[in-house]
Short mmCIF file of C-alpha atoms in Angstrom, two decimals:
data_model
loop_
_atom_site.label_atom_id
_atom_site.label_comp_id
_atom_site.label_asym_id
_atom_site.label_seq_id
_atom_site.Cartn_x
_atom_site.Cartn_y
_atom_site.Cartn_z
CA UNK A 1 31.93 -26.70 -8.97
CA UNK A 2 28.68 -26.91 -10.93
CA UNK A 3 28.36 -24.29 -13.68
CA UNK A 4 24.64 -23.85 -13.12
CA UNK A 5 25.00 -23.41 -9.36
CA UNK A 6 23.74 -20.25 -7.71
CA UNK A 7 27.31 -19.30 -6.67
CA UNK A 8 28.53 -19.34 -10.28
CA UNK A 9 25.42 -17.51 -11.50
CA UNK A 10 25.85 -14.80 -8.87
CA UNK A 11 29.56 -14.53 -9.63
CA UNK A 12 28.98 -14.27 -13.38
CA UNK A 13 26.26 -11.64 -12.84
CA UNK A 14 28.54 -9.51 -10.67
CA UNK A 15 31.38 -9.86 -13.21
CA UNK A 16 29.12 -8.95 -16.14
CA UNK A 17 27.93 -5.86 -14.25
CA UNK A 18 31.56 -4.99 -13.52
CA UNK A 19 32.50 -5.36 -17.21
CA UNK A 20 29.49 -3.31 -18.28
CA UNK A 21 30.91 -0.44 -16.23
CA UNK A 22 34.59 -1.11 -16.95
CA UNK A 23 34.59 -1.35 -20.76
CA UNK A 24 32.94 2.03 -21.46
CA UNK A 25 35.24 3.56 -18.83
CA UNK A 26 38.35 2.13 -20.52
CA UNK A 27 37.14 3.35 -23.92
CA UNK A 28 36.61 6.85 -22.48
CA UNK A 29 40.09 6.87 -20.91
CA UNK A 30 41.63 5.73 -24.22
CA UNK A 31 39.85 8.52 -26.10
CA UNK A 32 40.97 11.07 -23.53
CA UNK A 33 44.63 10.01 -23.76
CA UNK A 34 44.61 9.94 -27.60
CA UNK A 35 43.08 13.42 -27.82
CA UNK A 36 45.44 14.74 -25.16
CA UNK A 37 48.61 13.52 -26.94
CA UNK A 38 47.52 14.77 -30.38
CA UNK A 39 46.48 18.17 -29.01
CA UNK A 40 49.80 18.51 -27.19
CA UNK A 41 51.70 17.82 -30.41
CA UNK A 42 49.55 20.20 -32.43
CA UNK A 43 49.92 23.02 -29.92
CA UNK A 44 53.68 22.48 -29.82
CA UNK A 45 53.96 22.68 -33.64
CA UNK A 46 51.62 25.66 -33.89
CA UNK A 47 53.61 27.49 -31.26
CA UNK A 48 56.84 26.80 -33.08
CA UNK A 49 55.41 27.84 -36.47
CA UNK A 50 53.96 30.99 -35.01
CA UNK A 51 57.26 32.05 -33.42
CA UNK A 52 59.50 31.09 -36.33
CA UNK A 53 57.30 32.81 -38.96
CA UNK A 54 57.87 36.16 -37.24
CA UNK A 55 61.66 35.86 -37.72
CA UNK A 56 61.28 35.80 -41.52
CA UNK A 57 61.24 39.37 -42.87
CA UNK A 58 61.42 38.60 -46.61
CA UNK A 59 59.82 35.55 -48.19
CA UNK A 60 61.67 35.80 -51.50
CA UNK A 61 65.16 36.13 -49.90
CA UNK A 62 65.67 32.53 -48.82
CA UNK A 63 69.13 33.28 -47.47
CA UNK A 64 67.66 35.48 -44.78
CA UNK A 65 65.92 32.50 -43.10
CA UNK A 66 67.65 31.98 -39.73
CA UNK A 67 68.93 28.51 -38.87
CA UNK A 68 66.38 26.85 -41.19
CA UNK A 69 68.03 23.41 -41.39
CA UNK A 70 69.41 23.48 -37.86
CA UNK A 71 65.98 24.09 -36.30
CA UNK A 72 64.53 21.31 -38.42
CA UNK A 73 67.06 18.87 -37.01
CA UNK A 74 66.74 20.10 -33.43
CA UNK A 75 62.95 19.91 -33.47
CA UNK A 76 62.92 16.62 -35.42
CA UNK A 77 60.53 18.22 -37.91
CA UNK A 78 60.64 19.30 -41.53
CA UNK A 79 59.94 22.84 -42.79
CA UNK A 80 59.06 24.54 -46.05
CA UNK A 81 58.22 28.11 -47.07
CA UNK A 82 56.03 29.08 -50.00
CA UNK A 83 55.19 32.45 -51.55
CA UNK A 84 51.80 33.87 -52.45
CA UNK A 85 51.95 32.05 -55.79
CA UNK A 86 51.96 28.78 -53.86
CA UNK A 87 55.49 27.92 -55.00
CA UNK A 88 57.78 26.31 -52.46
CA UNK A 89 60.86 28.54 -52.17
CA UNK A 90 62.76 26.63 -49.48
CA UNK A 91 62.27 23.18 -48.07
CA UNK A 92 64.20 20.71 -45.92
CA UNK A 93 63.07 18.18 -48.47
CA UNK A 94 60.28 16.37 -46.82
CA UNK A 95 57.87 14.04 -48.64
CA UNK A 96 56.89 15.64 -51.97
CA UNK A 97 57.18 19.21 -50.72
CA UNK A 98 60.35 19.97 -52.65
CA UNK A 99 61.62 23.38 -53.78
CA UNK A 100 60.03 24.63 -57.00
CA UNK A 101 56.81 22.62 -56.60
CA UNK A 102 53.47 24.12 -55.69
CA UNK A 103 51.44 23.49 -52.55
CA UNK A 104 47.89 22.23 -52.72
CA UNK A 105 44.85 24.48 -52.13
CA UNK A 106 44.21 22.66 -48.89
CA UNK A 107 47.50 24.09 -47.56
CA UNK A 108 47.51 27.39 -49.43
CA UNK A 109 43.99 28.72 -48.69
CA UNK A 110 43.98 28.97 -44.87
CA UNK A 111 47.39 30.69 -44.86
CA UNK A 112 46.54 33.05 -47.73
CA UNK A 113 43.49 34.13 -45.69
CA UNK A 114 45.83 34.98 -42.76
CA UNK A 115 44.64 31.92 -40.85
CA UNK A 116 46.34 28.94 -39.24
CA UNK A 117 46.91 25.63 -40.98
CA UNK A 118 46.44 22.43 -38.97
CA UNK A 119 45.75 19.23 -40.93
CA UNK A 120 46.66 15.56 -40.83
CA UNK A 121 48.47 14.45 -43.95
CA UNK A 122 48.65 10.93 -45.32
CA UNK A 123 51.66 10.30 -47.51
CA UNK A 124 51.42 7.38 -49.90
CA UNK A 125 55.09 6.52 -49.48
CA UNK A 126 55.00 6.43 -45.63
CA UNK A 127 53.28 3.99 -43.30
CA UNK A 128 52.42 6.60 -40.65
CA UNK A 129 50.57 9.92 -40.72
CA UNK A 130 52.01 13.44 -40.64
CA UNK A 131 50.73 16.60 -39.13
CA UNK A 132 51.04 19.88 -41.00
CA UNK A 133 51.00 23.11 -39.02
CA UNK A 134 51.34 26.43 -40.84
CA UNK A 135 51.35 30.16 -40.21
CA UNK A 136 51.37 33.10 -42.60
CA UNK A 137 54.62 35.13 -42.96
CA UNK A 138 53.70 38.79 -42.59
CA UNK A 139 55.67 41.29 -44.71
CA UNK A 140 54.79 44.97 -44.24
CA UNK A 141 51.49 44.04 -42.58
CA UNK A 142 50.44 41.78 -45.47
CA UNK A 143 50.58 38.01 -45.99
CA UNK A 144 53.77 37.49 -47.99
CA UNK A 145 53.86 33.72 -47.88
CA UNK A 146 53.55 30.80 -45.51
CA UNK A 147 55.69 28.65 -43.25
CA UNK A 148 54.62 25.03 -42.87
CA UNK A 149 56.04 22.60 -40.32
CA UNK A 150 55.67 18.91 -41.12
CA UNK A 151 55.92 16.51 -38.20
CA UNK A 152 55.60 12.78 -38.12
CA UNK A 153 52.82 11.38 -35.83
CA UNK A 154 54.79 8.18 -35.33
CA UNK A 155 56.06 9.11 -31.86
CA UNK A 156 52.54 10.17 -30.77
CA UNK A 157 51.10 6.89 -32.07
CA UNK A 158 53.79 4.97 -30.24
CA UNK A 159 53.04 6.80 -26.99
CA UNK A 160 49.32 6.11 -27.38
CA UNK A 161 50.04 2.42 -28.09
CA UNK A 162 52.15 2.28 -24.91
CA UNK A 163 49.37 3.86 -22.86
CA UNK A 164 46.86 1.46 -24.42
CA UNK A 165 49.01 -1.54 -23.54
CA UNK A 166 49.36 -0.51 -19.90
CA UNK A 167 45.72 0.46 -19.73
CA UNK A 168 44.89 -3.07 -20.88
CA UNK A 169 47.18 -4.51 -18.21
CA UNK A 170 45.42 -2.30 -15.62
CA UNK A 171 42.07 -3.60 -16.83
CA UNK A 172 43.30 -7.18 -16.50
CA UNK A 173 44.54 -6.33 -12.98
CA UNK A 174 41.17 -4.81 -12.05
CA UNK A 175 39.46 -7.88 -13.51
CA UNK A 176 41.63 -10.18 -11.41
CA UNK A 177 40.79 -8.22 -8.25
CA UNK A 178 37.09 -8.26 -9.19
CA UNK A 179 37.20 -12.04 -9.80
CA UNK A 180 38.88 -12.54 -6.42
CA UNK A 181 36.36 -10.47 -4.48
CA UNK A 182 33.41 -11.80 -6.53
CA UNK A 183 34.47 -15.29 -5.47
CA UNK A 184 34.17 -14.31 -1.79
CA UNK A 185 31.00 -12.24 -2.23
CA UNK A 186 29.11 -14.82 -4.33
CA UNK A 187 30.05 -17.51 -1.80
CA UNK A 188 28.82 -15.31 1.05
CA UNK A 189 25.57 -14.45 -0.76
CA UNK A 190 24.80 -17.97 -1.96
CA UNK A 191 25.78 -19.75 1.23
CA UNK A 192 22.41 -19.20 3.02
CA UNK A 193 20.55 -20.38 -0.09
CA UNK A 194 22.67 -23.54 -0.26
CA UNK A 195 22.09 -24.11 3.46
CA UNK A 196 18.35 -23.76 2.92
CA UNK A 197 18.42 -26.10 -0.05
CA UNK A 198 20.23 -28.71 2.06
CA UNK A 199 17.84 -28.17 4.99
CA UNK A 200 14.74 -28.64 2.82
CA UNK A 201 16.25 -31.85 1.43
CA UNK A 202 16.89 -33.05 5.00
CA UNK A 203 13.27 -32.20 5.90
CA UNK A 204 12.05 -34.05 2.80
CA UNK A 205 14.07 -37.09 3.97
CA UNK A 206 12.23 -36.95 7.30
CA UNK A 207 14.78 -35.15 9.48
CA UNK A 208 12.16 -32.66 10.61
CA UNK A 209 14.20 -31.25 13.49
CA UNK A 210 16.66 -29.67 11.03
CA UNK A 211 17.37 -26.14 12.22
CA UNK A 212 18.76 -23.33 10.08
CA UNK A 213 21.01 -20.78 11.75
CA UNK A 214 20.81 -17.73 9.50
CA UNK A 215 20.70 -14.67 11.77
CA UNK A 216 19.88 -12.01 9.14
CA UNK A 217 16.53 -10.24 9.39
CA UNK A 218 16.08 -9.76 5.64
CA UNK A 219 14.01 -11.89 3.23
CA UNK A 220 16.67 -14.66 3.28
CA UNK A 221 16.58 -14.83 7.09
CA UNK A 222 12.80 -14.83 7.00
CA UNK A 223 12.81 -17.71 4.49
CA UNK A 224 15.22 -19.66 6.71
CA UNK A 225 12.93 -19.12 9.73
CA UNK A 226 9.96 -20.23 7.60
CA UNK A 227 11.81 -23.45 6.63
CA UNK A 228 12.71 -24.15 10.28
CA UNK A 229 9.08 -23.48 11.28
CA UNK A 230 7.88 -25.74 8.48
CA UNK A 231 10.06 -28.57 9.78
CA UNK A 232 8.84 -27.99 13.34
CA UNK A 233 5.20 -27.92 12.27
CA UNK A 234 5.61 -31.05 10.19
CA UNK A 235 7.21 -32.72 13.20
CA UNK A 236 4.27 -31.60 15.34
CA UNK A 237 1.83 -32.82 12.70
CA UNK A 238 3.60 -36.17 12.49
CA UNK A 239 3.53 -36.58 16.29
CA UNK A 240 -0.13 -35.55 16.41
CA UNK A 241 -1.04 -37.92 13.63
CA UNK A 242 0.77 -40.79 15.35
CA UNK A 243 -0.96 -39.99 18.64
CA UNK A 244 -4.27 -39.58 16.85
CA UNK A 245 -4.07 -43.00 15.24
CA UNK A 246 -2.98 -44.58 18.51
CA UNK A 247 -5.86 -42.88 20.31
CA UNK A 248 -8.47 -43.63 17.70
CA UNK A 249 -7.55 -47.30 17.49
CA UNK A 250 -7.71 -47.50 21.29
CA UNK A 251 -11.04 -45.64 21.43
CA UNK A 252 -12.57 -47.83 18.72
CA UNK A 253 -11.20 -51.04 20.12
CA UNK A 254 -12.94 -50.64 23.51
CA UNK A 255 -16.60 -50.48 22.33
CA UNK A 256 -15.90 -53.01 19.55
CA UNK A 257 -14.45 -55.52 22.02
CA UNK A 258 -17.51 -55.01 24.27
CA UNK A 259 -19.90 -55.51 21.37
CA UNK A 260 -17.94 -58.53 20.09
CA UNK A 261 -17.64 -60.15 23.55
CA UNK A 262 -21.29 -59.75 24.59
CA UNK A 263 -22.68 -60.68 21.17
CA UNK A 264 -20.56 -63.89 21.27
CA UNK A 265 -21.97 -64.66 24.72
CA UNK A 266 -25.49 -64.18 23.37
CA UNK A 267 -24.79 -66.15 20.16
CA UNK A 268 -23.36 -69.09 22.07
CA UNK A 269 -26.35 -69.11 24.45
CA UNK A 270 -24.19 -68.52 27.51
CA UNK A 271 -26.86 -66.50 29.33
CA UNK A 272 -28.67 -68.06 32.25
CA UNK A 273 -31.80 -65.90 32.28
CA UNK A 274 -33.74 -63.19 30.42
CA UNK A 275 -32.55 -60.44 32.78
CA UNK A 276 -28.92 -61.22 32.06
CA UNK A 277 -29.67 -61.32 28.34
CA UNK A 278 -31.33 -57.90 28.46
CA UNK A 279 -28.40 -56.50 30.43
CA UNK A 280 -25.95 -57.67 27.74
CA UNK A 281 -28.15 -56.30 24.98
CA UNK A 282 -28.27 -52.93 26.76
CA UNK A 283 -24.47 -52.92 26.96
CA UNK A 284 -24.21 -53.73 23.25
CA UNK A 285 -26.68 -50.93 22.40
CA UNK A 286 -24.82 -48.42 24.63
CA UNK A 287 -21.45 -49.30 23.10
CA UNK A 288 -22.89 -49.11 19.58
CA UNK A 289 -24.25 -45.66 20.45
CA UNK A 290 -20.86 -44.63 21.82
CA UNK A 291 -19.20 -45.88 18.64
CA UNK A 292 -21.65 -43.87 16.52
CA UNK A 293 -21.07 -40.75 18.63
CA UNK A 294 -17.31 -41.21 18.36
CA UNK A 295 -17.40 -41.62 14.58
CA UNK A 296 -19.78 -38.67 14.21
CA UNK A 297 -17.54 -36.50 16.40
CA UNK A 298 -14.44 -37.51 14.43
CA UNK A 299 -16.16 -36.77 11.16
CA UNK A 300 -17.31 -33.38 12.47
CA UNK A 301 -13.84 -32.51 13.73
CA UNK A 302 -12.19 -33.55 10.47
CA UNK A 303 -14.64 -31.36 8.52
CA UNK A 304 -13.95 -28.42 10.81
CA UNK A 305 -10.20 -28.79 10.58
CA UNK A 306 -10.34 -28.94 6.80
CA UNK A 307 -12.63 -25.90 6.75
CA UNK A 308 -15.34 -27.85 4.95
CA UNK A 309 -18.08 -27.02 7.42
CA UNK A 310 -20.87 -24.75 6.16
CA UNK A 311 -21.99 -21.96 8.48
CA UNK A 312 -25.42 -20.34 8.17
CA UNK A 313 -25.12 -16.88 9.67
CA UNK A 314 -28.23 -15.17 11.01
CA UNK A 315 -29.18 -12.62 13.64
CA UNK A 316 -30.25 -14.48 16.79
CA UNK A 317 -31.15 -13.94 20.40
CA UNK A 318 -28.49 -15.56 22.57
CA UNK A 319 -31.05 -15.99 25.38
CA UNK A 320 -33.08 -18.30 23.13
CA UNK A 321 -29.99 -20.36 22.33
CA UNK A 322 -29.11 -20.69 26.03
CA UNK A 323 -32.69 -21.60 27.03
CA UNK A 324 -32.97 -24.17 24.28
CA UNK A 325 -29.58 -25.71 25.23
CA UNK A 326 -30.51 -25.85 28.93
CA UNK A 327 -33.75 -27.63 28.05
CA UNK A 328 -31.95 -30.19 25.92
CA UNK A 329 -29.51 -31.13 28.69
CA UNK A 330 -32.15 -31.10 31.45
CA UNK A 331 -32.70 -34.88 31.18
CA UNK A 332 -29.01 -35.62 31.68
CA UNK A 333 -28.88 -33.13 34.55
CA UNK A 334 -31.90 -34.72 36.16
CA UNK A 335 -30.23 -38.18 36.02
CA UNK A 336 -27.53 -36.80 38.36
CA UNK A 337 -29.94 -34.49 40.19
CA UNK A 338 -27.92 -31.50 39.03
CA UNK A 339 -29.57 -28.11 38.88
CA UNK A 340 -28.86 -26.04 35.77
CA UNK A 341 -29.20 -22.33 36.70
CA UNK A 342 -29.59 -19.91 33.84
CA UNK A 343 -29.06 -16.17 34.60
CA UNK A 344 -28.86 -14.13 31.44
CA UNK A 345 -28.68 -10.36 31.08
CA UNK A 346 -31.84 -8.80 29.79
CA UNK A 347 -30.26 -6.21 27.49
CA UNK A 348 -27.71 -8.13 25.47
CA UNK A 349 -27.48 -7.33 21.78
CA UNK A 350 -28.39 -9.78 19.02
CA UNK A 351 -25.59 -12.01 17.76
CA UNK A 352 -24.79 -12.51 14.09
CA UNK A 353 -23.78 -16.16 14.09
CA UNK A 354 -24.73 -19.74 13.20
CA UNK A 355 -27.44 -20.68 15.71
CA UNK A 356 -27.13 -24.46 15.32
CA UNK A 357 -23.38 -24.38 15.88
CA UNK A 358 -23.69 -21.96 18.81
CA UNK A 359 -26.18 -24.30 20.47
CA UNK A 360 -23.81 -27.23 19.80
CA UNK A 361 -21.02 -25.35 21.63
CA UNK A 362 -23.21 -24.50 24.63
CA UNK A 363 -24.69 -28.02 24.90
CA UNK A 364 -21.21 -29.55 24.72
CA UNK A 365 -19.94 -27.30 27.51
CA UNK A 366 -23.00 -27.86 29.73
CA UNK A 367 -22.84 -31.64 29.19
CA UNK A 368 -19.17 -31.53 30.05
CA UNK A 369 -19.96 -29.57 33.22
CA UNK A 370 -22.66 -32.13 34.18
CA UNK A 371 -20.31 -35.04 33.42
CA UNK A 372 -17.62 -33.80 35.79
CA UNK A 373 -19.92 -32.48 38.53
CA UNK A 374 -20.84 -34.59 41.56
CA UNK A 375 -24.51 -35.60 41.88
CA UNK A 376 -26.87 -33.10 43.50
CA UNK A 377 -24.63 -30.13 42.68
CA UNK A 378 -25.34 -27.28 40.24
CA UNK A 379 -24.19 -25.81 36.94
CA UNK A 380 -24.49 -22.05 36.50
CA UNK A 381 -24.87 -20.30 33.16
CA UNK A 382 -24.71 -16.52 32.91
CA UNK A 383 -23.83 -13.84 30.39
CA UNK A 384 -22.07 -10.48 30.34
CA UNK A 385 -22.51 -7.86 27.64
CA UNK A 386 -19.77 -5.54 26.46
CA UNK A 387 -19.78 -2.90 23.74
CA UNK A 388 -18.50 -5.14 20.95
CA UNK A 389 -19.01 -8.67 22.33
CA UNK A 390 -21.11 -10.99 24.42
CA UNK A 391 -19.61 -13.38 26.96
CA UNK A 392 -21.19 -16.64 28.08
CA UNK A 393 -19.99 -18.29 31.31
CA UNK A 394 -20.59 -21.94 32.21
CA UNK A 395 -19.54 -22.78 35.74
CA UNK A 396 -19.49 -26.19 37.40
CA UNK A 397 -18.53 -27.15 40.94
CA UNK A 398 -16.96 -30.48 40.15
CA UNK A 399 -13.50 -31.98 40.38
CA UNK A 400 -11.77 -29.18 38.39
CA UNK A 401 -8.83 -29.53 36.05
CA UNK A 402 -5.35 -30.20 37.45
CA UNK A 403 -2.82 -27.51 36.55
CA UNK A 404 -0.61 -29.97 34.62
CA UNK A 405 -3.56 -30.98 32.38
CA UNK A 406 -4.73 -27.44 31.68
CA UNK A 407 -2.66 -26.81 28.50
CA UNK A 408 -3.94 -30.01 26.84
CA UNK A 409 -7.68 -30.09 27.51
CA UNK A 410 -8.57 -28.84 24.01
CA UNK A 411 -6.52 -31.59 22.34
CA UNK A 412 -8.24 -34.57 20.73
CA UNK A 413 -8.72 -37.61 23.02
CA UNK A 414 -7.16 -35.82 25.97
CA UNK A 415 -8.92 -36.77 29.18
CA UNK A 416 -8.20 -35.47 32.66
CA UNK A 417 -9.40 -38.58 34.39
CA UNK A 418 -9.34 -41.26 31.73
CA UNK A 419 -11.31 -44.13 33.26
CA UNK A 420 -14.02 -41.91 34.70
CA UNK A 421 -14.44 -39.92 31.54
CA UNK A 422 -14.90 -43.02 29.41
CA UNK A 423 -17.33 -44.48 31.93
CA UNK A 424 -19.37 -41.29 31.87
CA UNK A 425 -19.71 -41.47 28.09
CA UNK A 426 -17.13 -38.90 26.95
CA UNK A 427 -15.32 -39.45 23.66
CA UNK A 428 -12.45 -37.08 24.44
CA UNK A 429 -13.36 -34.99 21.41
CA UNK A 430 -15.95 -32.63 22.91
CA UNK A 431 -13.66 -29.76 23.88
CA UNK A 432 -11.63 -30.06 20.66
CA UNK A 433 -14.89 -29.67 18.71
CA UNK A 434 -15.98 -26.75 20.92
CA UNK A 435 -12.68 -24.90 20.41
CA UNK A 436 -12.78 -25.38 16.63
CA UNK A 437 -16.40 -24.25 16.43
CA UNK A 438 -15.79 -21.16 18.59
CA UNK A 439 -12.88 -20.18 16.35
CA UNK A 440 -14.95 -20.76 13.22
CA UNK A 441 -17.65 -18.45 14.60
CA UNK A 442 -15.04 -15.75 15.26
CA UNK A 443 -15.12 -16.10 19.04
CA UNK A 444 -12.69 -17.18 21.70
CA UNK A 445 -12.76 -19.65 24.55
CA UNK A 446 -10.98 -19.52 27.92
CA UNK A 447 -11.29 -21.35 31.18
CA UNK A 448 -10.33 -21.03 34.82
CA UNK A 449 -10.21 -24.04 37.06
CA UNK A 450 -9.41 -24.87 40.67
CA UNK A 451 -8.88 -28.51 41.44
CA UNK A 452 -11.59 -29.81 43.71
CA UNK A 453 -13.68 -26.64 43.39
CA UNK A 454 -14.79 -26.56 39.77
CA UNK A 455 -14.24 -25.05 36.35
CA UNK A 456 -15.48 -21.88 34.66
CA UNK A 457 -15.59 -21.82 30.84
CA UNK A 458 -15.91 -18.43 29.18
CA UNK A 459 -16.83 -18.05 25.50
CA UNK A 460 -16.94 -14.64 23.86
CA UNK A 461 -18.46 -13.69 20.48
CA UNK A 462 -18.33 -10.42 18.56
CA UNK A 463 -21.69 -8.66 18.12
CA UNK A 464 -20.53 -6.83 15.01
CA UNK A 465 -21.67 -8.50 11.77
CA UNK A 466 -18.56 -7.58 9.77
CA UNK A 467 -16.17 -8.77 12.51
CA UNK A 468 -18.06 -12.07 12.78
CA UNK A 469 -17.88 -12.70 9.03
CA UNK A 470 -14.27 -11.60 8.72
CA UNK A 471 -13.12 -13.83 11.53
CA UNK B 1 41.23 -28.96 1.26
CA UNK B 2 38.19 -27.46 -0.50
CA UNK B 3 38.11 -24.62 2.05
CA UNK B 4 41.80 -23.85 1.44
CA UNK B 5 41.23 -23.79 -2.34
CA UNK B 6 38.25 -21.49 -1.80
CA UNK B 7 40.56 -19.00 -0.09
CA UNK B 8 43.76 -19.54 -2.09
CA UNK B 9 42.23 -19.10 -5.56
CA UNK B 10 40.55 -15.73 -4.91
CA UNK B 11 43.62 -14.52 -2.97
CA UNK B 12 45.80 -15.45 -5.96
CA UNK B 13 43.54 -13.45 -8.27
CA UNK B 14 43.56 -10.45 -5.95
CA UNK B 15 47.37 -10.50 -5.64
CA UNK B 16 47.73 -10.85 -9.42
CA UNK B 17 45.39 -7.92 -9.85
CA UNK B 18 47.31 -5.78 -7.38
CA UNK B 19 50.54 -6.73 -9.22
CA UNK B 20 49.14 -5.69 -12.62
CA UNK B 21 47.82 -2.39 -11.27
CA UNK B 22 51.10 -1.63 -9.47
CA UNK B 23 53.15 -2.24 -12.63
CA UNK B 24 50.77 -0.16 -14.76
CA UNK B 25 50.91 2.77 -12.41
CA UNK B 26 54.74 2.62 -12.18
CA UNK B 27 55.71 1.99 -15.79
CA UNK B 28 55.77 5.65 -16.90
CA UNK B 29 57.82 6.78 -13.92
CA UNK B 30 61.43 6.76 -15.14
CA UNK B 31 63.07 8.20 -12.01
CA UNK B 32 63.43 6.22 -8.82
CA UNK B 33 61.28 3.41 -10.22
CA UNK B 34 61.63 1.16 -7.17
CA UNK B 35 60.36 3.91 -4.87
CA UNK B 36 57.45 4.60 -7.22
CA UNK B 37 56.66 0.88 -7.41
CA UNK B 38 56.52 0.64 -3.64
CA UNK B 39 54.46 3.83 -3.36
CA UNK B 40 51.96 2.62 -5.98
CA UNK B 41 51.67 -0.75 -4.27
CA UNK B 42 50.92 0.87 -0.91
CA UNK B 43 48.44 3.28 -2.54
CA UNK B 44 46.52 0.50 -4.30
CA UNK B 45 46.50 -1.61 -1.13
CA UNK B 46 45.15 1.33 0.91
CA UNK B 47 42.37 1.98 -1.60
CA UNK B 48 41.44 -1.72 -1.59
CA UNK B 49 41.63 -1.93 2.21
CA UNK B 50 39.34 1.10 2.59
CA UNK B 51 36.73 -0.45 0.25
CA UNK B 52 36.96 -3.83 1.98
CA UNK B 53 36.77 -2.14 5.41
CA UNK B 54 33.58 -0.34 4.34
CA UNK B 55 32.08 -3.69 3.25
CA UNK B 56 33.11 -5.39 6.49
CA UNK B 57 31.72 -2.45 8.50
CA UNK B 58 28.39 -2.76 6.67
CA UNK B 59 28.21 -6.51 7.41
CA UNK B 60 29.17 -5.91 11.05
CA UNK B 61 26.53 -3.20 11.52
CA UNK B 62 23.90 -5.51 9.98
CA UNK B 63 24.95 -8.35 12.25
CA UNK B 64 24.73 -6.11 15.33
CA UNK B 65 21.31 -4.88 14.21
CA UNK B 66 20.10 -8.47 13.85
CA UNK B 67 21.42 -9.42 17.28
CA UNK B 68 19.46 -6.58 18.89
#
C-alpha cells in the first residue's frame, strides 16, 4: 500500500478527526472520575468528623472520648483533638500531630471560627498525600476545641490509577474499532477515485471505449460520467478525423488525377485536333476550380469549427438578402431551366445578423436545391414571420433524401448519391458549412424530405438583438 | 489474497477493539464476572451493529435513489 495514496490519506484524516474528538473526551472523563473519588472521600470524612465531634462533651477530659482508638482502626483513619489554645490533647499518633504539640494556623483558624476544615496535607516523610477534615467540638454552645480526622489519599489515588488504566484500554479498544471501520470506509470512498484514475490512464493509452460504472448521482458520479463521455467523444473525434482524412484524400485525388492526366496528354502532344485540346483544357480548368472551391470550403469549415470566424452583425432586411441570393443563383438555375420562385411576407421584422453569412447560407441551400432538382422544375423560397423569429423555407421537387441518409446529410463529405453529386460539382461540404453558419448566427436548421418528391429546408433566426448576440 | 487481507485486517482490529471495550466495562464488576462479561460484549456489539446498520441503511437509500 502506498503511503501517499488517497485511501491512506482519507483513512488518516478520519483517524485524526476521531482522535481530535476522543482525546478531549478522555481527558474530561478522567477529570470527572478524579473529582468524583476525591469528593466522595471528603464527604465521608466530613460526615464522620461531624458525627463524632458531637459525642465529645468535654475537650479537656480526654478519658471521656468514646472508642477513640477503636474508631480510628475501624475507619482506617487517624484522629486528634486540640483545645482552643491549639494544643493537641489526644492523638492516635499520626504524622507529626502528637500529643502536646500545637496545630498550625491553617488547621486552627477555620475550626476556631466554628467552620469546617477540609485541606490536603503533604507530609515530608510520606510519599502520598493526606486529607484533613475537621469539625469544632461544641461545649455549652461555644467552640471548645476541634476534632481532626487524617486520612491517607493513597487508596483514592490507587482507584483513580485503576480507572485511568482501564480508560486507556477502552481508548485503545475504540481506536482499534475506528481503525477497522476507517479501513472499510476509506476503501469505499476512495474506490471510485481509483477507478477513475485507472480509466483516465486507459483513455490516455487509447482505450477510448473505457466505461466507468459508478452509479452515484453526486459529484463523484458526475465526474465518472464526464470521464466516460470524454472517452466517447474522443473516440468519435478519432473516427471523424480518420474518416475526414480518408475523404479529403479521396476528394483531392480525383481532380488532381484529372489535371495530371490531361496535362500529361497535352504535354506529350497526344491531341489530334484543336477541339480536343480545348476540351482537355476546359476539363483541367473545371477541375482546378473544383479543387479551389474544395480547399476554400475546407478552410471556411475549419475556421467555423474553431470559432475563428468573424461575424459583422447589423440590422438587415431579409427580403433584400433573399432577392440578392436568388439573383446570384439565377444563372445556374437557367442552365437547368429551373424556375426560382420567391414569395416573401411583406411585414417581416428586420433581422440582427451578419448579412454576408446569411446570404452564403441561402445561396448554398438554393444551389443545393438546383443541383438535386430535375431540369425544367422549380425551387420555391418563402418566409414565415413569428413573434420572436423569422423562418425561411427553400423547397425543391427533386430526388429527395432517402430516410437512411437523413441523419448524416450535415456531415462533412456525406453525399446521398455520390457519383451524381460529384458530377454536378458538389464538394460534400455545403450542408456542413450551412449548419455551422446557422448555429453561429444563433438560428436553427431543419429539413423534411420525401424520396422522389423533393426536400424542404427550413432555417429560423431570432429577431431579437440580444438573443442573436447571446447565441 | 489481497481481498482477503483487506477484510481480515480490519476485522481483526474491530474484534480487538470489541475485546478491549468488553474487558474495560467488566473489570470493575466483582460479582458474576462471566455474566457481566457476556452482557457487556452483547451490549457493545448491539451498539456497533446499530451504528453500522444506520450506515448501511444510508448507503442503501442512496443507491435506491440513484436507481430511480
